[in-house]
Short mmCIF file of C-alpha atoms and ligand atoms in Angstrom, two decimals:
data_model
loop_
_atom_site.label_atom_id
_atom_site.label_comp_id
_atom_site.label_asym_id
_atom_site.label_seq_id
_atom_site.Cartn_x
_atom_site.Cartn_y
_atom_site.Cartn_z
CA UNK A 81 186.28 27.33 99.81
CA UNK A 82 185.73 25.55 96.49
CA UNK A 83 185.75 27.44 93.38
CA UNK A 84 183.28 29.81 92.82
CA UNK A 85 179.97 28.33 90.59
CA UNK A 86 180.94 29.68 86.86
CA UNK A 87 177.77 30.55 85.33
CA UNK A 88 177.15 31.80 81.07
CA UNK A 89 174.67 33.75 80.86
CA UNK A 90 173.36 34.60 77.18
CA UNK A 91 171.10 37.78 75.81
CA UNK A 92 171.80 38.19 72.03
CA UNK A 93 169.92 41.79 72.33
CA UNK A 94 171.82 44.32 70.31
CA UNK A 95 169.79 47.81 70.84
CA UNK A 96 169.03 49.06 73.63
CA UNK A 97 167.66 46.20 75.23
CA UNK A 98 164.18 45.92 76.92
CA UNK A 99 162.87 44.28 80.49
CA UNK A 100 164.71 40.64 79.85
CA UNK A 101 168.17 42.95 79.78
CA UNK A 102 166.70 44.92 82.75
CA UNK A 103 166.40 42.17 84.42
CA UNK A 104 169.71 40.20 83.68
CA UNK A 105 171.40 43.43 84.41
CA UNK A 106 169.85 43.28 88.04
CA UNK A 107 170.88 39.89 88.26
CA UNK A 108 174.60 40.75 87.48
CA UNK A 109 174.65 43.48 89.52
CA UNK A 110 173.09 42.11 92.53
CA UNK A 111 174.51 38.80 92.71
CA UNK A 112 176.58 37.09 95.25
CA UNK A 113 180.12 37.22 93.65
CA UNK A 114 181.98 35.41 95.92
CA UNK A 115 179.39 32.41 94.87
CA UNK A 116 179.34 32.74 91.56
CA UNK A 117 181.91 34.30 88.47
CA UNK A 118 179.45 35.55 85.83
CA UNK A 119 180.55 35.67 82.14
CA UNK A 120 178.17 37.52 79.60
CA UNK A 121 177.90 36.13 76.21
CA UNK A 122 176.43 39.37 73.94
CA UNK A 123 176.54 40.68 70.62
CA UNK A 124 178.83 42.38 69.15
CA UNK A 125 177.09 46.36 69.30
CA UNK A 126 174.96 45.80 72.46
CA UNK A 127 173.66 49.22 73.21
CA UNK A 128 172.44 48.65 76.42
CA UNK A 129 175.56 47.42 78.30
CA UNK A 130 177.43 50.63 77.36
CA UNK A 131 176.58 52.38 79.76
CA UNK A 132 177.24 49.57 82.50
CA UNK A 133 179.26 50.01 84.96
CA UNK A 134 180.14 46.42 86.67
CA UNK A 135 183.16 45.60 88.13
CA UNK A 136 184.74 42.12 87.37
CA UNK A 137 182.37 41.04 84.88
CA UNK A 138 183.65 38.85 82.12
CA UNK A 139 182.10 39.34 79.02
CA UNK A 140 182.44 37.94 75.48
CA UNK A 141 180.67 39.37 72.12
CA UNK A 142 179.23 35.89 70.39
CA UNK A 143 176.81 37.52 68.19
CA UNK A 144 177.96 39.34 65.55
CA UNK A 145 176.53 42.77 64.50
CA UNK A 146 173.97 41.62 61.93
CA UNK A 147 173.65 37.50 62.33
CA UNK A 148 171.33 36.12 59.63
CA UNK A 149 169.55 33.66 62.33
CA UNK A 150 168.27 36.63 64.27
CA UNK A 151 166.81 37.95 61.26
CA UNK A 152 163.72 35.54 61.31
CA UNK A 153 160.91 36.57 62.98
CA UNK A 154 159.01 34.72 64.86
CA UNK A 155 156.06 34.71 62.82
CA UNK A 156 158.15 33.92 59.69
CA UNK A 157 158.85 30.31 61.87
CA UNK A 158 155.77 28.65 60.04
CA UNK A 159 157.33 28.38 57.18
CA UNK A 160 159.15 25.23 56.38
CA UNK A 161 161.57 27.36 54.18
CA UNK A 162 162.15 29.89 56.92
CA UNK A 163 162.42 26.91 59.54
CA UNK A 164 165.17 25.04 57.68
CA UNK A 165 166.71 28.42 56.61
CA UNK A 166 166.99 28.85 60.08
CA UNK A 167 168.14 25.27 61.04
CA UNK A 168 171.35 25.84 58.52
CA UNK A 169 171.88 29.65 60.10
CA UNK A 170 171.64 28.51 63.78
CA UNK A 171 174.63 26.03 62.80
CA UNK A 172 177.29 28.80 62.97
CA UNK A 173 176.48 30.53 66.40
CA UNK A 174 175.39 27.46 68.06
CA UNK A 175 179.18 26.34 67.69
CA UNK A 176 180.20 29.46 68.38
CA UNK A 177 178.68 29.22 71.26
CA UNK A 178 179.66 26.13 72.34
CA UNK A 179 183.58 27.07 71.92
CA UNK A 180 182.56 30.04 74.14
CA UNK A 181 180.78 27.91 77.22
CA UNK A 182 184.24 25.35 76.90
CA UNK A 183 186.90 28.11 76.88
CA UNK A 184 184.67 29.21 79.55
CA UNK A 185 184.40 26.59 81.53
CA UNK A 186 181.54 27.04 82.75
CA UNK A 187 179.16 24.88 85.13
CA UNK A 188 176.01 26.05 84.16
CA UNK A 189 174.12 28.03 81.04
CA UNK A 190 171.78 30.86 81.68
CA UNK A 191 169.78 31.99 78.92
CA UNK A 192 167.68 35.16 78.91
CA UNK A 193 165.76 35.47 75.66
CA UNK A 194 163.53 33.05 73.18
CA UNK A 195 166.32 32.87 70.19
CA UNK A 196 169.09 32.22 73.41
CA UNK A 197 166.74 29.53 74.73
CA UNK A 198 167.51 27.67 71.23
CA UNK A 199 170.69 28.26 70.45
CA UNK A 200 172.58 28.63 73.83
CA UNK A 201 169.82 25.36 74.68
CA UNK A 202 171.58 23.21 71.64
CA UNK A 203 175.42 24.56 72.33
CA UNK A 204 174.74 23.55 76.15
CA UNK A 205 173.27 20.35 75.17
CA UNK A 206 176.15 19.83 72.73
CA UNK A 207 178.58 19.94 75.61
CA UNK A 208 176.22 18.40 78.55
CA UNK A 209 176.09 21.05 80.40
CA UNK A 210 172.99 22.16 82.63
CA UNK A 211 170.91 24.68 81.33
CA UNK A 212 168.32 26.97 82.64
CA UNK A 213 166.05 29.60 80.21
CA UNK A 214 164.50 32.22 81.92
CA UNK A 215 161.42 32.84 80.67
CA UNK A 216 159.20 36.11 80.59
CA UNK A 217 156.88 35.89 78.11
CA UNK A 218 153.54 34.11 77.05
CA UNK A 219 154.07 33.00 73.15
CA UNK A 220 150.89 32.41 71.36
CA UNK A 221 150.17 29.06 70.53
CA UNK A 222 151.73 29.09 66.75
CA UNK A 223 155.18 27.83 65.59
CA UNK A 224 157.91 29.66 67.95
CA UNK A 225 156.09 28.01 70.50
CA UNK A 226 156.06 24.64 68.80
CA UNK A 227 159.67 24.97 68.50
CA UNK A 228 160.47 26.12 71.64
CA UNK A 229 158.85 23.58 73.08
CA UNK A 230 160.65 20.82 70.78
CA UNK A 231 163.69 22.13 71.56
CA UNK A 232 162.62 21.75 75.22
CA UNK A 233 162.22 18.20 74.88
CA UNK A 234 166.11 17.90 73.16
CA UNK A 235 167.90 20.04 75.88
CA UNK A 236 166.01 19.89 79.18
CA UNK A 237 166.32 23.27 80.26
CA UNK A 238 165.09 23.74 83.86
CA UNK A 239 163.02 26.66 83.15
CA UNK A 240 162.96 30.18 85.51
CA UNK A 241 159.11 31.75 84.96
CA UNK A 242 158.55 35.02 85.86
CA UNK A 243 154.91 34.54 86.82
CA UNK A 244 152.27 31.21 87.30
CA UNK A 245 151.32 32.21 84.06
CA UNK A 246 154.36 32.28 82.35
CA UNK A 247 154.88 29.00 84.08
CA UNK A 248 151.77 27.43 83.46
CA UNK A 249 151.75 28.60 79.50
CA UNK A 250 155.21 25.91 79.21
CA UNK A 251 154.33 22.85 81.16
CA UNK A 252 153.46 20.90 77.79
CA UNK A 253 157.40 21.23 78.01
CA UNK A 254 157.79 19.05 80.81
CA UNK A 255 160.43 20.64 81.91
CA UNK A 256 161.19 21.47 86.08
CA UNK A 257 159.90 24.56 86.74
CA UNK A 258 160.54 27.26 89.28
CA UNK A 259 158.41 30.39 89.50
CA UNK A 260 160.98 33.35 90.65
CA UNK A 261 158.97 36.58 90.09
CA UNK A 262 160.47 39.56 88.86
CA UNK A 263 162.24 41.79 91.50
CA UNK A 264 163.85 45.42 91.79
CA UNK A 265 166.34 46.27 94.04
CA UNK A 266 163.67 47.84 96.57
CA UNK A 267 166.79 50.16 98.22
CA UNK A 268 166.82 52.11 94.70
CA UNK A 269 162.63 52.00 94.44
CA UNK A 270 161.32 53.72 97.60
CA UNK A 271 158.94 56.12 98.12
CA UNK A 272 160.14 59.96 97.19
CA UNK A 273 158.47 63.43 98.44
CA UNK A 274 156.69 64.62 95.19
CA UNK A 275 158.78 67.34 93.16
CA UNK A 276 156.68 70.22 92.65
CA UNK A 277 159.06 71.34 90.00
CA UNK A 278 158.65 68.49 88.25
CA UNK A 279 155.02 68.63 88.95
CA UNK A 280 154.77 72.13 87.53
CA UNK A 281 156.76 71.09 84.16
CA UNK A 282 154.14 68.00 83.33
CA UNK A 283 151.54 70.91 83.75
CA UNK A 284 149.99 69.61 87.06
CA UNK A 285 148.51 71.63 89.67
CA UNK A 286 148.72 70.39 93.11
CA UNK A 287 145.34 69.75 93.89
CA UNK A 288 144.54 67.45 90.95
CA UNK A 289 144.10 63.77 91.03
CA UNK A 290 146.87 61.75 88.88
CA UNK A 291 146.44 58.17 87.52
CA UNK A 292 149.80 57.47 85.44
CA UNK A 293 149.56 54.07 83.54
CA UNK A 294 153.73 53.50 82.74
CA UNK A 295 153.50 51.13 79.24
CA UNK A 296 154.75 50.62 75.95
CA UNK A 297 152.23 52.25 74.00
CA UNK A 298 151.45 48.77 72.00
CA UNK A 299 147.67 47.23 71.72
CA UNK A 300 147.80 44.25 73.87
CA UNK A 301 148.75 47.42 77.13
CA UNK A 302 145.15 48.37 76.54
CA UNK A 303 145.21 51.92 76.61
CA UNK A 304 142.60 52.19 74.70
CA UNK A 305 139.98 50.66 77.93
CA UNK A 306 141.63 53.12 79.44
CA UNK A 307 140.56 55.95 77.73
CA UNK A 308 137.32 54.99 78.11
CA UNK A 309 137.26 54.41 81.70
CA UNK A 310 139.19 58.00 82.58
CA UNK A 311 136.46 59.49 80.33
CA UNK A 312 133.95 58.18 82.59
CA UNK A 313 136.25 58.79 85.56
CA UNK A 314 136.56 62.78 84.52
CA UNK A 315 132.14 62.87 84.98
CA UNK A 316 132.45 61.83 88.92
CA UNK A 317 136.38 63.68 89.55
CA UNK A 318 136.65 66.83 86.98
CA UNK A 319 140.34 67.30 88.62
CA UNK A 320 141.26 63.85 87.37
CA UNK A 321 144.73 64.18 84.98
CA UNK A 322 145.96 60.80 83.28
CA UNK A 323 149.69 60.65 82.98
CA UNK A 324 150.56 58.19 79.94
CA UNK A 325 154.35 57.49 80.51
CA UNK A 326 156.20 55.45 77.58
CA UNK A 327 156.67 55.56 74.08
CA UNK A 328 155.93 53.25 70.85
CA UNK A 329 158.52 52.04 69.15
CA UNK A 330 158.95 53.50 66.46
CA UNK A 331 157.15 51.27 64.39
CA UNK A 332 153.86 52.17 66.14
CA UNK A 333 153.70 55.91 66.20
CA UNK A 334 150.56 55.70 64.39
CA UNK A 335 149.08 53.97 67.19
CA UNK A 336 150.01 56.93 69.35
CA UNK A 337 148.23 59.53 67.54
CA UNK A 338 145.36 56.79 67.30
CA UNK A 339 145.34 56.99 71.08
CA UNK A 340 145.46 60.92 70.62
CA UNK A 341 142.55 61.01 68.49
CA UNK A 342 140.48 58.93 70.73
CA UNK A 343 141.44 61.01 74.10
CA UNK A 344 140.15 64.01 71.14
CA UNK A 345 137.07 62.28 70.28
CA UNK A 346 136.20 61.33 74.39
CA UNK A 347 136.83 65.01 74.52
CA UNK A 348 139.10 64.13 77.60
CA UNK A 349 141.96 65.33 75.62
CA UNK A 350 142.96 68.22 77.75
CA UNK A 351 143.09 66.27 80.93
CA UNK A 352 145.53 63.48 79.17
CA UNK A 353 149.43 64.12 79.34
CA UNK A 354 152.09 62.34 77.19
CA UNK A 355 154.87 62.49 78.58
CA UNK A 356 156.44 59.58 76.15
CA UNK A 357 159.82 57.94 77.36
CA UNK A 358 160.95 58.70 80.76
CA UNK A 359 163.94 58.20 82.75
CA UNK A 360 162.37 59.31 86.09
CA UNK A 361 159.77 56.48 87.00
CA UNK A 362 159.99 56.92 90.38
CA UNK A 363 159.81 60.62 90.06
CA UNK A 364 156.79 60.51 88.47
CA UNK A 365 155.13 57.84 90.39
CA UNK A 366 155.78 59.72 93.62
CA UNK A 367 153.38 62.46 91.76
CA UNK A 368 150.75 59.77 91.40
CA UNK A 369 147.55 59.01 93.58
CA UNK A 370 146.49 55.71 91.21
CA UNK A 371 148.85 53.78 88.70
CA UNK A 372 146.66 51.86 86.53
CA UNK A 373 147.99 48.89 84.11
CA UNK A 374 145.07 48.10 81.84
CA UNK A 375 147.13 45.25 79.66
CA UNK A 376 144.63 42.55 77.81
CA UNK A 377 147.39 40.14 79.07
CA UNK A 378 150.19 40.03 80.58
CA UNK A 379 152.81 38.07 81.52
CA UNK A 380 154.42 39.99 84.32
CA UNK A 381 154.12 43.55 84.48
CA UNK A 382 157.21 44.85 86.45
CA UNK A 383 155.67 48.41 86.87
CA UNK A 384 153.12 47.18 89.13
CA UNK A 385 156.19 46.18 91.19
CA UNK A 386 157.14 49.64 90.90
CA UNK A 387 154.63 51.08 91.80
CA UNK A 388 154.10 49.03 95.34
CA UNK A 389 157.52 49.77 96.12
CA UNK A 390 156.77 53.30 95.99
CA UNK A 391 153.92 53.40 98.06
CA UNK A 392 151.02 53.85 95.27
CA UNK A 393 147.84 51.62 94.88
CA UNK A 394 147.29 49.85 92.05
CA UNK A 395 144.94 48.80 89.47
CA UNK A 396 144.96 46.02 86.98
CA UNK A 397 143.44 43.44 85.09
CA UNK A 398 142.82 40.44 86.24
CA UNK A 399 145.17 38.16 84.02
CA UNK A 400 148.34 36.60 83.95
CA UNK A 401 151.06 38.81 86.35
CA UNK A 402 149.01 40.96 87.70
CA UNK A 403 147.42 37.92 89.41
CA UNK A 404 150.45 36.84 91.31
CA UNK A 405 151.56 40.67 92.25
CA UNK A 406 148.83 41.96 93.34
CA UNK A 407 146.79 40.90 96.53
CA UNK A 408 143.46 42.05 96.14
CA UNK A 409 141.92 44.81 97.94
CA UNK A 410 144.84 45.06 99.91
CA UNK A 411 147.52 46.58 97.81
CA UNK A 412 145.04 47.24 94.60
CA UNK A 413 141.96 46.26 92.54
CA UNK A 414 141.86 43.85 90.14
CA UNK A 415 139.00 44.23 87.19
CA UNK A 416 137.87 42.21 84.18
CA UNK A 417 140.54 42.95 81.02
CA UNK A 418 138.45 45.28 78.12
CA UNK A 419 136.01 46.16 80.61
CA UNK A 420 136.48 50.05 80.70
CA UNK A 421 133.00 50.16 83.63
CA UNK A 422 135.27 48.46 86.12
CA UNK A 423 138.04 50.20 85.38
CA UNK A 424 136.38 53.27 86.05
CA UNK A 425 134.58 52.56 89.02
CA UNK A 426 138.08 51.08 90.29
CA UNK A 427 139.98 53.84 89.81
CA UNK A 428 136.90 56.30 91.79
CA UNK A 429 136.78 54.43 94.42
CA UNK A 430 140.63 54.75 94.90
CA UNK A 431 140.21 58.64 94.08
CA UNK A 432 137.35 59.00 95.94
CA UNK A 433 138.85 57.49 99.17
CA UNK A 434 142.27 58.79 99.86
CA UNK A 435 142.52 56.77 103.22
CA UNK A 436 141.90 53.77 101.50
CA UNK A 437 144.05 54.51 98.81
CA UNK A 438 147.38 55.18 101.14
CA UNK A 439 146.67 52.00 103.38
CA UNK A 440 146.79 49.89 99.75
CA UNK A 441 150.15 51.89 99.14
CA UNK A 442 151.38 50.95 102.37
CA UNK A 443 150.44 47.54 101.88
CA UNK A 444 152.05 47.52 98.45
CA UNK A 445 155.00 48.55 99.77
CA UNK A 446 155.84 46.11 102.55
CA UNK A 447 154.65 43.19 100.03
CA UNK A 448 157.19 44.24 97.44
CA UNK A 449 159.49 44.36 100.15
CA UNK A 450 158.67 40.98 101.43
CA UNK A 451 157.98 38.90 97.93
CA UNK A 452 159.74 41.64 95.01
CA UNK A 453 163.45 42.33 96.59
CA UNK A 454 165.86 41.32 93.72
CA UNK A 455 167.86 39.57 97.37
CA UNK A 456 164.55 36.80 97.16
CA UNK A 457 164.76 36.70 93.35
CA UNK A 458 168.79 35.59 93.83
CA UNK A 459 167.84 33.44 96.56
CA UNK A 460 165.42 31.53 94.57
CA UNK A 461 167.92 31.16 91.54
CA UNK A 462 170.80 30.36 93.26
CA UNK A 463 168.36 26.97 94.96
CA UNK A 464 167.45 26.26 90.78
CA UNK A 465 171.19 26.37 90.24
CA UNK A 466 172.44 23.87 92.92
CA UNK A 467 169.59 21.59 91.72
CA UNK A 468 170.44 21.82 87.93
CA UNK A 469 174.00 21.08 89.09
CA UNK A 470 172.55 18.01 91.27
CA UNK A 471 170.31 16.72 88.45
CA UNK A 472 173.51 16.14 86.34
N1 UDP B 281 159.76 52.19 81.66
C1 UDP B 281 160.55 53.32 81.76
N2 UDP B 281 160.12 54.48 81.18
C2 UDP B 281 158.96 54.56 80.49
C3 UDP B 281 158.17 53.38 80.38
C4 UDP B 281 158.60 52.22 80.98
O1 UDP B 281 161.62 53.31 82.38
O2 UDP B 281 158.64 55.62 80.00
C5 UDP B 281 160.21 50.94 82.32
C6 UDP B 281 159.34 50.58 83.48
O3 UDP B 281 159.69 51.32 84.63
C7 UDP B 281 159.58 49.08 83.61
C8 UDP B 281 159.77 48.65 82.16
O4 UDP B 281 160.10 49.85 81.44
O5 UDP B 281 160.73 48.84 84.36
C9 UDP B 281 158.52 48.03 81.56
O6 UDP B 281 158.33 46.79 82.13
P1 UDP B 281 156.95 45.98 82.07
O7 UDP B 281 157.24 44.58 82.50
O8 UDP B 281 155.90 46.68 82.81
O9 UDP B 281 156.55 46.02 80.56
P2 UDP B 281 157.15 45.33 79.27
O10 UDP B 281 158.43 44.63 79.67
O11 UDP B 281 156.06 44.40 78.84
O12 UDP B 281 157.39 46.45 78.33
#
């Protein structure tokens, strides 16, 4: 056998990380090692590989603690200033980079995140190398777009899109594109007996009906149509409880207790549980009769994927990710974004038909089985790899 494929991939994330280092940790963990030899170019504190246990991985810190590059938002982009400010700081770590990839020697660069696409783009380019971004998210039309897409047309990335519409939102790049959507290891997500322990502690009783919509609590999740439609939900199914799992960063807590105040004003308040953060997803979904994702927009929308694999129903909005997870009426209902009325009457007629309801969960499950294993995901990138390394 020839030597193994030698693949960089890049994620400059220095907390604790979000989905994109959920996801490139899946792809690590999951991949075929006697194909390919991964080495992980990080910074220099990233939080969320400490606790990561994965044998044989190479890694490499590139970024250093505080880099001034990463300090620009991507807002701050529209100014000239801030772009050329940023042109001077990308100097440094894009050759830093590029002595990493050829001490490396590696065949092809993987980045995972929008400051990666640029920098590990221009160090790949630098030494001809093939490059593929992996893209999750929809940028608004503004100047991190722009740029991205300029520095699309410099470096030629073959780009990875989580969803059509992640896809669709970069062909002015002109780049191939190859729509691999997001997977989870559907061994680890299965469907679990509830825990009436658990259900006890959340201060549920067993015969009430739970929606749980699993979000960053952050505007553009729409928890706000939400509230609306449970409060109209709670007229026709009094036993209705809302579970509303995740936290705001901590830059948005005031939007939480705006949320809090309007599940007051609805005077649905009672019926509404925080539970914040939580480690136990699939814990809490097996607790769940209806997991709702009311996002204006989204790009992807992994929980929905989630949920399926553990046997729930869904309900989302009919934009961007949800579009391409969900088949309608047969694993979940799709309704209009902002429109709290459909939401509503979705979510009774899931509540108020509990045959229906399972046959959707059992549907959801063997799709995410069939189109959300992480093994298709790999399959799919391993094809974009071999034709990157044709392409050369
Ligand atoms: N999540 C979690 N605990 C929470 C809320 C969310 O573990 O309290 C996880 C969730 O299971 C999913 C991810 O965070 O894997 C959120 O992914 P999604 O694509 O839905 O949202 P986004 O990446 O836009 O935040």
């Amino acid at each position: 056998m020839g030597r193994k494929l030698r693949v960089a991939y890049i994620d400059q994330a220095g907390d604790i990380g979000g989905g994109a280092e959920e996801a490139l940790l899946d792809i690590l963990r999951y991949m075929d090692r006697e194909r390919i030899e991964p080495v992980l170019l990080h910074a220099e504190r990233a939080e969320w590989l400490r606790d990561v246990e994965m044998a044989e991985l190479r890694t490499r810190a590139v970024f250093p603690e505080s880099d001034p590059v990463f300090e620009h938002s991507r807002e701050a982009l529209s100014s000239l200033g801030e772009r050329l400010a940023g042109l001077w700081q990308s100097i440094g770590p894009v050759r830093k980079l590029r002595i990493a990839l050829s001490a490396e020697d590696v065949d092809i660069v993987h980045t995972n995140s929008l400051k990666c696409h640029i920098l590990g783009g221009l160090a790949a380019r630098w030494l001809r190398k093939p490059l593929v971004w992996d893209v999750r998210d929809i940028l608004e039309p503004g100047s991190a777009r722009s740029l991205l897409v300029e520095v699309a047309h410099v470096t030629h990335p073959h780009i990875v899109a989580m969803s059509s519409a992640v896809a669709e939102s970069l062909a002015d790049a002109g780049c191939d594109t190859t729509v691999v959507l997001g997977a989870r290891p559907m061994d680890k997500y299965v469907p679990l007996a509830p825990d009436e322990k658990l259900r006890e502690a959340i201060g549920l009783k067993p015969g009430d009906k739970v929606l749980s919509v699993i979000a960053r609590l952050t505007p553009w999740k729409g928890h706000q149509t939400l509230l609306d439609a449970f409060r109209r939900v709670l007229d026709d199914e009094p036993e209705a409880r809302l579970l509303v799992i995740g936290d705001s960063g901590f830059w948005t807590d005031d939007y939480r207790d705006e949320l809090k105040q309007q599940a007051e004003d609805l005077g649905c308040a009672e019926a509404v549980h925080w539970l914040g953060f939580r480690e136990d997803i699939p814990q809490l979904l097996a607790l769940t009769d209806v997991m709702v994702l009311p996002s204006k927009d989204e790009p992807f929308g992994i929980v929905l994927v989630e949920a399926m694999a553990a046997g729930k129903p869904v309900v989302a909005t009919r934009t961007g990710g949800p579009l391409d997870i969900v088949e309608e009426r047969v694993t979940g209902l799709l309704v209009e974004a902002g429109n709290d009325k459909q939401l509503a009457d979705a979510i009774l007629q899931l509540l108020g038909d509990p045959e229906r309801a399972a046959a959707m969960g059992k549907a959801g499950r063997k799709r995410a089985e069939e189109h959300f294993d992480i093994s298709r995901g790999l399959r799919q990138l391993y094809e974009v790899y071999d034709r990157v390394l044709e392409d050369k």
